[in-house]
Amino acid sequence: MRASSSSSLTTRSPLSVLRWLVLAVMASLLSACGYNDFQAKDEAVKAAWGEVINQYQRRADLIPNLVNTVKGYASHERETLEAVTKARAAATSIQVSPETLNDPEAFKRFQQAQGELSGALSRLLAVSENYPQLKADASFRDLQSQLEGTENRITVARQRYIAAVQQYNVLARSFPTNLTAMIFKYPVKPSFTVENEKAISTPPAVKF
């Protein structure tokens, strides 16, 4: 009985060693083909995207108070006020998620809506120049300051996202890591376009 038991242990031992060797080789191959890099860069893109969304939401939260303040001094500027309200509604109605990063069309719609909101805000602030009492209002001045700070944070967040996407896309397009991208379904991610970047990354003029 002892001899049989000893023989069984001896037989299983090489198999166990072989199994560990196979696992070690597979782990090495995954690392060499960029699998771990994809995990890290994909998470970096998601984190950068989350910050972009946070800053856009911060801007959206400021708009109702800004519109109401302007309305108190320039209620007859109805067209401009309605344009901002509608643009905000359109921008916030778009559902965004990590999946949006893999859908160029959804990303484009989100990008366009935010661009239209930026344009509407710029026109609203331009209108305020015609109302000295509005410009002197403490609440309006505070909202302008907050909006300017938020626009600057949006620009920084977008730039970080663009950088993160660039690093990820280089990995997804380069050989041999592009093979890993195809096998594990890591598609190239969309980024902000040059035209849109020029329009949105320029904060609305804030004059006192």
GROMACS .gro file of C-alpha atoms in nm:
model
  208
    1MET     CA    1   0.000   0.000   0.000
    2ARG     CA    2   0.285   0.241   0.088
    3ALA     CA    3   0.465   0.171  -0.239
    4SER     CA    4   0.148   0.239  -0.435
    5SER     CA    5   0.089   0.565  -0.251
    6SER     CA    6   0.447   0.676  -0.305
    7SER     CA    7   0.425   0.591  -0.675
    8SER     CA    8   0.103   0.792  -0.709
    9LEU     CA    9   0.261   1.101  -0.550
   10THR     CA   10   0.564   1.066  -0.776
   11THR     CA   11   0.334   1.047  -1.081
   12ARG     CA   12   0.133   1.356  -0.985
   13SER     CA   13   0.433   1.572  -0.898
   14PRO     CA   14   0.566   1.619  -1.255
   15LEU     CA   15   0.213   1.696  -1.376
   16SER     CA   16   0.176   1.958  -1.109
   17VAL     CA   17   0.508   2.115  -1.204
   18LEU     CA   18   0.409   2.108  -1.572
   19ARG     CA   19   0.080   2.278  -1.492
   20TRP     CA   20   0.257   2.558  -1.310
   21LEU     CA   21   0.501   2.597  -1.596
   22VAL     CA   22   0.216   2.628  -1.844
   23LEU     CA   23   0.050   2.893  -1.629
   24ALA     CA   24   0.378   3.081  -1.596
   25VAL     CA   25   0.431   3.074  -1.972
   26MET     CA   26   0.076   3.195  -2.037
   27ALA     CA   27   0.118   3.480  -1.789
   28SER     CA   28   0.445   3.576  -1.955
   29LEU     CA   29   0.285   3.572  -2.300
   30LEU     CA   30  -0.008   3.786  -2.184
   31SER     CA   31   0.234   4.037  -2.038
   32ALA     CA   32   0.453   4.038  -2.350
   33CYS     CA   33   0.157   4.090  -2.584
   34GLY     CA   34   0.041   4.396  -2.392
   35TYR     CA   35  -0.263   4.250  -2.218
   36ASN     CA   36  -0.169   4.405  -1.884
   37ASP     CA   37  -0.092   4.736  -2.054
   38PHE     CA   38  -0.439   4.737  -2.206
   39GLN     CA   39  -0.591   4.692  -1.861
   40ALA     CA   40  -0.395   4.984  -1.719
   41LYS     CA   41  -0.451   5.220  -2.013
   42ASP     CA   42  -0.819   5.132  -2.044
   43GLU     CA   43  -0.870   5.219  -1.677
   44ALA     CA   44  -0.675   5.543  -1.727
   45VAL     CA   45  -0.905   5.640  -2.015
   46LYS     CA   46  -1.215   5.564  -1.807
   47ALA     CA   47  -1.082   5.772  -1.517
   48ALA     CA   48  -1.002   6.065  -1.747
   49TRP     CA   49  -1.345   6.037  -1.908
   50GLY     CA   50  -1.510   6.037  -1.566
   51GLU     CA   51  -1.342   6.367  -1.484
   52VAL     CA   52  -1.461   6.518  -1.814
   53ILE     CA   53  -1.818   6.418  -1.729
   54ASN     CA   54  -1.787   6.557  -1.375
   55GLN     CA   55  -1.676   6.897  -1.501
   56TYR     CA   56  -1.946   6.913  -1.768
   57GLN     CA   57  -2.202   6.828  -1.500
   58ARG     CA   58  -2.062   7.102  -1.278
   59ARG     CA   59  -2.115   7.348  -1.562
   60ALA     CA   60  -2.469   7.223  -1.621
   61ASP     CA   61  -2.549   7.272  -1.252
   62LEU     CA   62  -2.443   7.638  -1.269
   63ILE     CA   63  -2.660   7.726  -1.569
   64PRO     CA   64  -3.011   7.741  -1.408
   65ASN     CA   65  -2.898   8.001  -1.153
   66LEU     CA   66  -2.712   8.194  -1.421
   67VAL     CA   67  -3.019   8.202  -1.648
   68ASN     CA   68  -3.247   8.309  -1.363
   69THR     CA   69  -3.010   8.588  -1.263
   70VAL     CA   70  -2.988   8.722  -1.618
   71LYS     CA   71  -3.365   8.692  -1.654
   72GLY     CA   72  -3.409   8.924  -1.357
   73TYR     CA   73  -3.237   9.208  -1.546
   74ALA     CA   74  -3.291   9.113  -1.911
   75SER     CA   75  -3.614   8.919  -1.930
   76HIS     CA   76  -3.681   9.041  -2.286
   77GLU     CA   77  -3.368   8.854  -2.407
   78ARG     CA   78  -3.595   8.554  -2.426
   79GLU     CA   79  -3.440   8.399  -2.737
   80THR     CA   80  -3.092   8.389  -2.585
   81LEU     CA   81  -3.218   8.259  -2.250
   82GLU     CA   82  -3.424   7.987  -2.416
   83ALA     CA   83  -3.129   7.884  -2.634
   84VAL     CA   84  -2.914   7.823  -2.325
   85THR     CA   85  -3.192   7.632  -2.149
   86LYS     CA   86  -3.258   7.412  -2.452
   87ALA     CA   87  -2.888   7.349  -2.510
   88ARG     CA   88  -2.847   7.247  -2.146
   89ALA     CA   89  -3.144   7.012  -2.168
   90ALA     CA   90  -3.005   6.852  -2.484
   91ALA     CA   91  -2.658   6.808  -2.334
   92THR     CA   92  -2.780   6.656  -2.008
   93SER     CA   93  -3.029   6.426  -2.181
   94ILE     CA   94  -2.752   6.225  -2.348
   95GLN     CA   95  -2.679   5.913  -2.148
   96VAL     CA   96  -2.304   5.862  -2.111
   97SER     CA   97  -2.128   5.552  -1.984
   98PRO     CA   98  -1.795   5.370  -2.033
   99GLU     CA   99  -1.956   5.209  -2.341
  100THR     CA  100  -1.981   5.556  -2.499
  101LEU     CA  101  -1.602   5.547  -2.533
  102ASN     CA  102  -1.631   5.256  -2.776
  103ASP     CA  103  -1.911   5.410  -2.982
  104PRO     CA  104  -1.784   5.685  -3.214
  105GLU     CA  105  -2.135   5.797  -3.311
  106ALA     CA  106  -2.252   5.827  -2.949
  107PHE     CA  107  -1.933   6.012  -2.862
  108LYS     CA  108  -1.989   6.249  -3.155
  109ARG     CA  109  -2.344   6.325  -3.039
  110PHE     CA  110  -2.220   6.398  -2.688
  111GLN     CA  111  -1.942   6.618  -2.823
  112GLN     CA  112  -2.179   6.813  -3.049
  113ALA     CA  113  -2.431   6.875  -2.767
  114GLN     CA  114  -2.160   7.011  -2.538
  115GLY     CA  115  -2.030   7.232  -2.818
  116GLU     CA  116  -2.376   7.379  -2.875
  117LEU     CA  117  -2.409   7.449  -2.504
  118SER     CA  118  -2.072   7.626  -2.502
  119GLY     CA  119  -2.186   7.844  -2.791
  120ALA     CA  120  -2.515   7.931  -2.621
  121LEU     CA  121  -2.333   8.027  -2.301
  122SER     CA  122  -2.095   8.252  -2.492
  123ARG     CA  123  -2.388   8.436  -2.648
  124LEU     CA  124  -2.555   8.474  -2.308
  125LEU     CA  125  -2.244   8.628  -2.154
  126ALA     CA  126  -2.210   8.859  -2.454
  127VAL     CA  127  -2.565   8.982  -2.398
  128SER     CA  128  -2.487   9.059  -2.035
  129GLU     CA  129  -2.241   9.325  -2.151
  130ASN     CA  130  -2.541   9.540  -2.245
  131TYR     CA  131  -2.675   9.548  -1.889
  132PRO     CA  132  -2.456   9.740  -1.641
  133GLN     CA  133  -2.686   9.660  -1.349
  134LEU     CA  134  -2.663   9.290  -1.426
  135LYS     CA  135  -2.283   9.307  -1.444
  136ALA     CA  136  -2.281   9.480  -1.106
  137ASP     CA  137  -2.498   9.213  -0.942
  138ALA     CA  138  -2.294   9.018  -0.686
  139SER     CA  139  -2.467   8.687  -0.763
  140PHE     CA  140  -2.403   8.726  -1.134
  141ARG     CA  141  -2.038   8.809  -1.077
  142ASP     CA  142  -1.999   8.504  -0.855
  143LEU     CA  143  -2.167   8.280  -1.113
  144GLN     CA  144  -1.942   8.418  -1.387
  145SER     CA  145  -1.637   8.345  -1.176
  146GLN     CA  146  -1.754   7.990  -1.107
  147LEU     CA  147  -1.832   7.936  -1.474
  148GLU     CA  148  -1.490   8.059  -1.583
  149GLY     CA  149  -1.321   7.827  -1.334
  150THR     CA  150  -1.534   7.536  -1.450
  151GLU     CA  151  -1.458   7.602  -1.817
  152ASN     CA  152  -1.087   7.598  -1.734
  153ARG     CA  153  -1.128   7.267  -1.552
  154ILE     CA  154  -1.319   7.127  -1.850
  155THR     CA  155  -1.030   7.221  -2.077
  156VAL     CA  156  -0.776   7.049  -1.849
  157ALA     CA  157  -0.995   6.738  -1.813
  158ARG     CA  158  -1.042   6.714  -2.189
  159GLN     CA  159  -0.669   6.748  -2.251
  160ARG     CA  160  -0.598   6.468  -2.004
  161TYR     CA  161  -0.859   6.251  -2.170
  162ILE     CA  162  -0.709   6.316  -2.514
  163ALA     CA  163  -0.364   6.219  -2.384
  164ALA     CA  164  -0.497   5.900  -2.223
  165VAL     CA  165  -0.681   5.800  -2.541
  166GLN     CA  166  -0.373   5.867  -2.753
  167GLN     CA  167  -0.162   5.632  -2.540
  168TYR     CA  168  -0.433   5.366  -2.550
  169ASN     CA  169  -0.485   5.395  -2.927
  170VAL     CA  170  -0.113   5.372  -3.000
  171LEU     CA  171  -0.110   5.043  -2.809
  172ALA     CA  172  -0.422   4.921  -2.993
  173ARG     CA  173  -0.275   5.000  -3.335
  174SER     CA  174   0.086   4.889  -3.283
  175PHE     CA  175   0.222   4.543  -3.362
  176PRO     CA  176   0.207   4.295  -3.193
  177THR     CA  177  -0.029   4.446  -2.935
  178ASN     CA  178  -0.286   4.510  -3.208
  179LEU     CA  179  -0.333   4.132  -3.220
  180THR     CA  180  -0.416   4.136  -2.851
  181ALA     CA  181  -0.662   4.418  -2.914
  182MET     CA  182  -0.840   4.209  -3.178
  183ILE     CA  183  -0.847   3.893  -2.967
  184PHE     CA  184  -0.970   4.059  -2.647
  185LYS     CA  185  -1.184   4.321  -2.828
  186TYR     CA  186  -1.008   4.643  -2.733
  187PRO     CA  187  -1.120   4.877  -3.015
  188VAL     CA  188  -0.964   5.213  -3.091
  189LYS     CA  189  -1.140   5.481  -2.884
  190PRO     CA  190  -1.277   5.809  -3.023
  191SER     CA  191  -1.133   6.138  -2.910
  192PHE     CA  192  -1.236   6.503  -2.937
  193THR     CA  193  -1.193   6.636  -3.290
  194VAL     CA  194  -0.961   6.924  -3.373
  195GLU     CA  195  -1.250   7.148  -3.484
  196ASN     CA  196  -1.454   7.069  -3.174
  197GLU     CA  197  -1.154   7.110  -2.945
  198LYS     CA  198  -1.096   7.462  -3.078
  199ALA     CA  199  -1.461   7.557  -3.023
  200ILE     CA  200  -1.513   7.402  -2.680
  201SER     CA  201  -1.176   7.443  -2.512
  202THR     CA  202  -1.198   7.823  -2.546
  203PRO     CA  203  -1.376   7.941  -2.229
  204PRO     CA  204  -1.656   8.193  -2.276
  205ALA     CA  205  -1.529   8.548  -2.235
  206VAL     CA  206  -1.587   8.669  -1.881
  207LYS     CA  207  -1.550   9.044  -1.842
  208PHE     CA  208  -1.601   9.257  -1.534
   0.00000   0.00000   0.00000
